């Protein structure tokens, strides 16, 4: 299995631009999570989906952030408009709801976002 | 709300030294507890886990015991190696399937 795949690995953009981060979870996984990692705040849960349905988006910082999961193999996190304080590493993670590994989160390699 | 608190880093040790990284948690119900490790430029990887009180998780020489009475899950290793240099995250999964992570502790092991 290829694992959780995120793209792009690095994104540099200017303030005000729209940014779209992409994630392909592991096939067969029921849950998908978006996390943001910064030095100041550590690892924060932004939103998670179960069977493509958003379950908890209480961690989304504000209306500039939105996430979608149109099907079981793809999710996007969009920031519009972006601001310098959005600069962080954004991780996608997935897990199964059944089986021996159902408690294990599998993380992608992350997207390093820099907003200038 | 549920949360995880772990000791701040960085922690710098010499090779073969003993490692302890403290972790305490706050949660209702009976959470599962985890340690994840993050190597430079990579995502987090599960290191070990414990799902109920008094369970001991272990992997690659690392151990942690689920202590409900002290709400702790401290990570230990008897003899660290340079290759153990990474950031270590303590985490819990609560009864609502939400994961909470600590802020991470950076470990530097010098030869």
Short mmCIF file of C-alpha atoms in Angstrom, two decimals:
data_model
loop_
_atom_site.label_atom_id
_atom_site.label_comp_id
_atom_site.label_asym_id
_atom_site.label_seq_id
_atom_site.Cartn_x
_atom_site.Cartn_y
_atom_site.Cartn_z
CA UNK A 1 0.00 0.00 0.00
CA UNK A 2 1.28 3.47 -0.87
CA UNK A 3 0.19 5.00 2.40
CA UNK A 4 -1.52 8.36 2.80
CA UNK A 5 -0.52 10.62 -0.07
CA UNK A 6 -0.53 14.39 0.23
CA UNK A 7 0.18 17.01 -2.37
CA UNK A 8 1.91 19.29 -2.82
CA UNK A 9 4.84 18.67 -0.43
CA UNK A 10 5.64 22.37 -0.39
CA UNK A 11 3.51 25.38 -1.25
CA UNK A 12 4.64 28.97 -1.28
CA UNK A 13 2.03 31.60 -2.00
CA UNK A 14 1.27 35.24 -1.47
CA UNK A 15 -1.18 36.60 1.03
CA UNK A 16 -4.70 36.70 -0.38
CA UNK A 17 -4.27 33.79 -2.75
CA UNK A 18 -6.34 30.62 -2.62
CA UNK A 19 -4.53 27.49 -1.48
CA UNK A 20 -5.76 23.92 -1.99
CA UNK A 21 -4.16 20.99 -0.23
CA UNK A 22 -4.92 17.46 -1.34
CA UNK A 23 -5.02 14.10 0.35
CA UNK A 24 -5.54 10.54 -0.77
CA UNK A 25 -6.18 8.26 2.20
CA UNK A 26 -5.29 4.59 2.37
CA UNK A 27 -7.80 2.50 0.48
CA UNK A 28 -10.43 1.01 2.76
CA UNK A 29 -9.96 3.51 5.55
CA UNK A 30 -13.15 4.97 6.99
CA UNK A 31 -11.81 8.03 8.78
CA UNK A 32 -9.85 10.96 7.43
CA UNK A 33 -8.32 13.70 9.57
CA UNK A 34 -6.74 17.06 8.78
CA UNK A 35 -4.17 18.39 11.26
CA UNK A 36 -2.10 21.57 11.37
CA UNK A 37 1.31 21.66 13.01
CA UNK A 38 3.02 24.85 14.19
CA UNK A 39 5.79 25.55 16.66
CA UNK A 40 3.48 27.64 18.82
CA UNK A 41 0.42 25.41 18.93
CA UNK A 42 1.77 21.95 18.21
CA UNK A 43 -0.51 19.52 16.38
CA UNK A 44 -4.11 20.70 16.09
CA UNK A 45 -7.04 18.74 14.73
CA UNK A 46 -8.88 20.85 12.16
CA UNK A 47 -11.61 18.51 10.93
CA UNK A 48 -12.33 14.85 10.47
CA UNK A 49 -14.57 12.77 8.21
CA UNK A 50 -16.18 9.38 8.65
CA UNK A 51 -17.30 7.66 5.46
CA UNK A 52 -16.85 10.96 3.58
CA UNK A 53 -19.12 12.87 5.97
CA UNK A 54 -17.65 15.71 8.08
CA UNK A 55 -18.15 14.75 11.71
CA UNK A 56 -16.38 17.48 13.65
CA UNK A 57 -15.07 20.73 12.20
CA UNK A 58 -14.76 22.57 15.49
CA UNK A 59 -11.02 22.91 14.98
CA UNK A 60 -11.31 24.84 11.72
CA UNK A 61 -9.91 28.27 12.61
CA UNK A 62 -12.34 30.42 10.66
CA UNK A 63 -14.50 30.68 7.58
CA UNK A 64 -11.48 31.07 5.35
CA UNK A 65 -10.87 27.34 5.84
CA UNK A 66 -13.03 24.68 4.21
CA UNK A 67 -12.63 20.96 3.66
CA UNK A 68 -14.38 18.49 1.42
CA UNK A 69 -14.34 14.78 0.84
CA UNK A 70 -16.25 14.10 -2.38
CA UNK A 71 -15.41 10.39 -2.34
CA UNK A 72 -13.61 7.78 -0.25
CA UNK A 73 -10.28 8.31 -1.99
CA UNK A 74 -9.89 12.08 -2.01
CA UNK A 75 -10.10 15.08 0.27
CA UNK A 76 -9.17 18.74 -0.03
CA UNK A 77 -8.45 21.48 2.46
CA UNK A 78 -8.88 24.95 1.04
CA UNK A 79 -7.81 28.30 2.44
CA UNK A 80 -9.28 31.37 0.79
CA UNK A 81 -7.92 33.98 1.19
CA UNK A 82 -4.65 32.82 2.72
CA UNK A 83 -2.80 34.83 5.37
CA UNK A 84 0.79 34.66 6.68
CA UNK A 85 -0.43 33.20 9.99
CA UNK A 86 -1.69 30.17 8.06
CA UNK A 87 1.92 29.15 7.43
CA UNK A 88 2.33 25.67 8.93
CA UNK A 89 2.67 22.02 8.06
CA UNK A 90 -0.69 20.46 7.25
CA UNK A 91 -1.04 16.73 7.77
CA UNK A 92 -3.68 14.36 6.53
CA UNK A 93 -4.23 11.07 8.36
CA UNK A 94 -6.57 8.11 7.95
CA UNK A 95 -7.56 4.98 9.79
CA UNK A 96 -9.83 1.97 9.57
CA UNK A 97 -12.88 1.52 11.74
CA UNK A 98 -12.42 -2.23 11.96
CA UNK A 99 -9.67 -4.76 12.35
CA UNK A 100 -6.53 -5.07 14.41
CA UNK A 101 -5.13 -1.72 13.33
CA UNK A 102 -8.34 0.22 13.85
CA UNK A 103 -6.79 2.47 16.48
CA UNK A 104 -3.73 3.39 14.46
CA UNK A 105 -3.58 6.66 12.59
CA UNK A 106 -1.59 6.65 9.37
CA UNK A 107 -0.13 10.03 8.51
CA UNK A 108 0.91 11.50 5.20
CA UNK A 109 4.21 13.31 4.82
CA UNK A 110 2.54 16.68 5.15
CA UNK A 111 2.33 19.87 3.11
CA UNK A 112 4.64 22.68 4.18
CA UNK A 113 2.68 25.89 3.50
CA UNK A 114 4.36 29.28 3.48
CA UNK A 115 2.20 32.36 2.97
CA UNK A 116 4.28 35.45 2.26
CA UNK B 1 -12.24 18.98 27.51
CA UNK B 2 -9.91 16.11 26.74
CA UNK B 3 -6.23 16.98 26.48
CA UNK B 4 -2.68 15.70 26.63
CA UNK B 5 0.22 17.41 28.36
CA UNK B 6 3.80 16.36 27.80
CA UNK B 7 7.13 17.69 28.95
CA UNK B 8 8.65 20.44 26.90
CA UNK B 9 11.83 19.86 25.03
CA UNK B 10 14.25 19.71 23.64
CA UNK B 11 15.73 16.82 25.53
CA UNK B 12 19.41 16.25 24.83
CA UNK B 13 21.05 12.97 25.84
CA UNK B 14 24.21 11.12 25.16
CA UNK B 15 24.04 7.77 23.40
CA UNK B 16 23.15 4.86 25.73
CA UNK B 17 21.56 7.20 28.30
CA UNK B 18 18.18 6.46 29.88
CA UNK B 19 15.20 8.32 28.46
CA UNK B 20 11.99 9.42 30.13
CA UNK B 21 9.45 11.70 28.49
CA UNK B 22 6.53 12.51 30.76
CA UNK B 23 2.95 12.53 29.55
CA UNK B 24 -0.28 13.10 31.45
CA UNK B 25 -3.80 13.22 30.12
CA UNK B 26 -7.29 14.45 30.89
CA UNK B 27 -10.19 12.52 29.48
CA UNK B 28 -13.64 11.31 30.38
CA UNK B 29 -14.33 7.63 30.05
CA UNK B 30 -11.61 5.19 29.08
CA UNK B 31 -9.29 6.55 26.40
CA UNK B 32 -6.68 4.64 24.48
CA UNK B 33 -3.17 6.07 24.77
CA UNK B 34 -0.42 6.31 22.17
CA UNK B 35 3.08 7.49 21.49
CA UNK B 36 3.82 8.66 17.98
CA UNK B 37 7.25 9.55 16.59
CA UNK B 38 8.06 12.07 13.87
CA UNK B 39 11.37 11.95 12.02
CA UNK B 40 12.55 15.07 10.16
CA UNK B 41 10.52 15.78 7.05
CA UNK B 42 8.07 12.97 7.68
CA UNK B 43 4.61 12.45 9.08
CA UNK B 44 3.93 10.90 12.46
CA UNK B 45 4.24 7.16 12.92
CA UNK B 46 2.75 5.07 15.66
CA UNK B 47 5.42 3.94 18.11
CA UNK B 48 3.34 2.11 20.71
CA UNK B 49 -0.08 2.06 22.29
CA UNK B 50 -2.05 0.88 25.32
CA UNK B 51 -5.80 0.49 25.37
CA UNK B 52 -6.62 -0.06 29.04
CA UNK B 53 -5.33 0.58 32.53
CA UNK B 54 -2.08 -1.19 33.47
CA UNK B 55 -1.38 -2.18 29.86
CA UNK B 56 2.21 -1.72 28.78
CA UNK B 57 2.93 -0.75 25.21
CA UNK B 58 6.38 -1.51 23.83
CA UNK B 59 8.25 -1.25 20.55
CA UNK B 60 11.87 -0.79 19.45
CA UNK B 61 13.05 -0.75 23.08
CA UNK B 62 10.57 1.96 24.07
CA UNK B 63 7.96 1.28 26.75
CA UNK B 64 5.04 3.11 28.32
CA UNK B 65 2.53 1.94 30.95
CA UNK B 66 -1.06 3.16 31.13
CA UNK B 67 -1.48 4.47 34.69
CA UNK B 68 -5.08 5.38 35.34
CA UNK B 69 -4.49 6.37 38.95
CA UNK B 70 -2.00 9.04 37.94
CA UNK B 71 -3.47 9.64 34.44
CA UNK B 72 -0.02 9.18 32.98
CA UNK B 73 1.66 7.39 30.08
CA UNK B 74 5.36 8.16 30.39
CA UNK B 75 7.69 7.01 27.61
CA UNK B 76 10.93 5.26 28.60
CA UNK B 77 13.90 3.67 26.92
CA UNK B 78 16.84 2.16 28.71
CA UNK B 79 19.56 3.04 26.19
CA UNK B 80 18.94 5.61 23.47
CA UNK B 81 20.70 5.68 20.12
CA UNK B 82 21.49 8.54 17.77
CA UNK B 83 18.84 7.14 15.42
CA UNK B 84 16.19 7.78 18.10
CA UNK B 85 16.55 11.54 17.55
CA UNK B 86 13.07 12.71 16.58
CA UNK B 87 9.99 14.45 17.96
CA UNK B 88 7.78 12.30 20.19
CA UNK B 89 4.06 12.93 20.61
CA UNK B 90 1.81 11.54 23.30
CA UNK B 91 -1.81 11.12 22.22
CA UNK B 92 -5.16 9.80 23.31
CA UNK B 93 -8.25 8.57 21.52
CA UNK B 94 -11.43 9.24 23.43
CA UNK B 95 -14.78 7.48 23.38
CA UNK B 96 -15.90 9.70 20.50
CA UNK B 97 -13.04 8.57 18.26
CA UNK B 98 -11.26 11.91 18.48
CA UNK B 99 -7.50 11.94 18.78
CA UNK B 100 -5.75 14.56 20.91
CA UNK B 101 -2.01 15.09 20.67
CA UNK B 102 0.46 16.67 23.04
CA UNK B 103 2.70 19.46 21.81
CA UNK B 104 5.60 17.11 21.07
CA UNK B 105 9.00 16.65 22.70
CA UNK B 106 12.11 16.89 20.60
CA UNK B 107 14.82 14.39 21.48
CA UNK B 108 18.42 14.96 20.45
CA UNK B 109 20.82 12.07 21.02
CA UNK B 110 24.53 12.87 20.72
CA UNK B 111 27.14 10.24 19.91
#
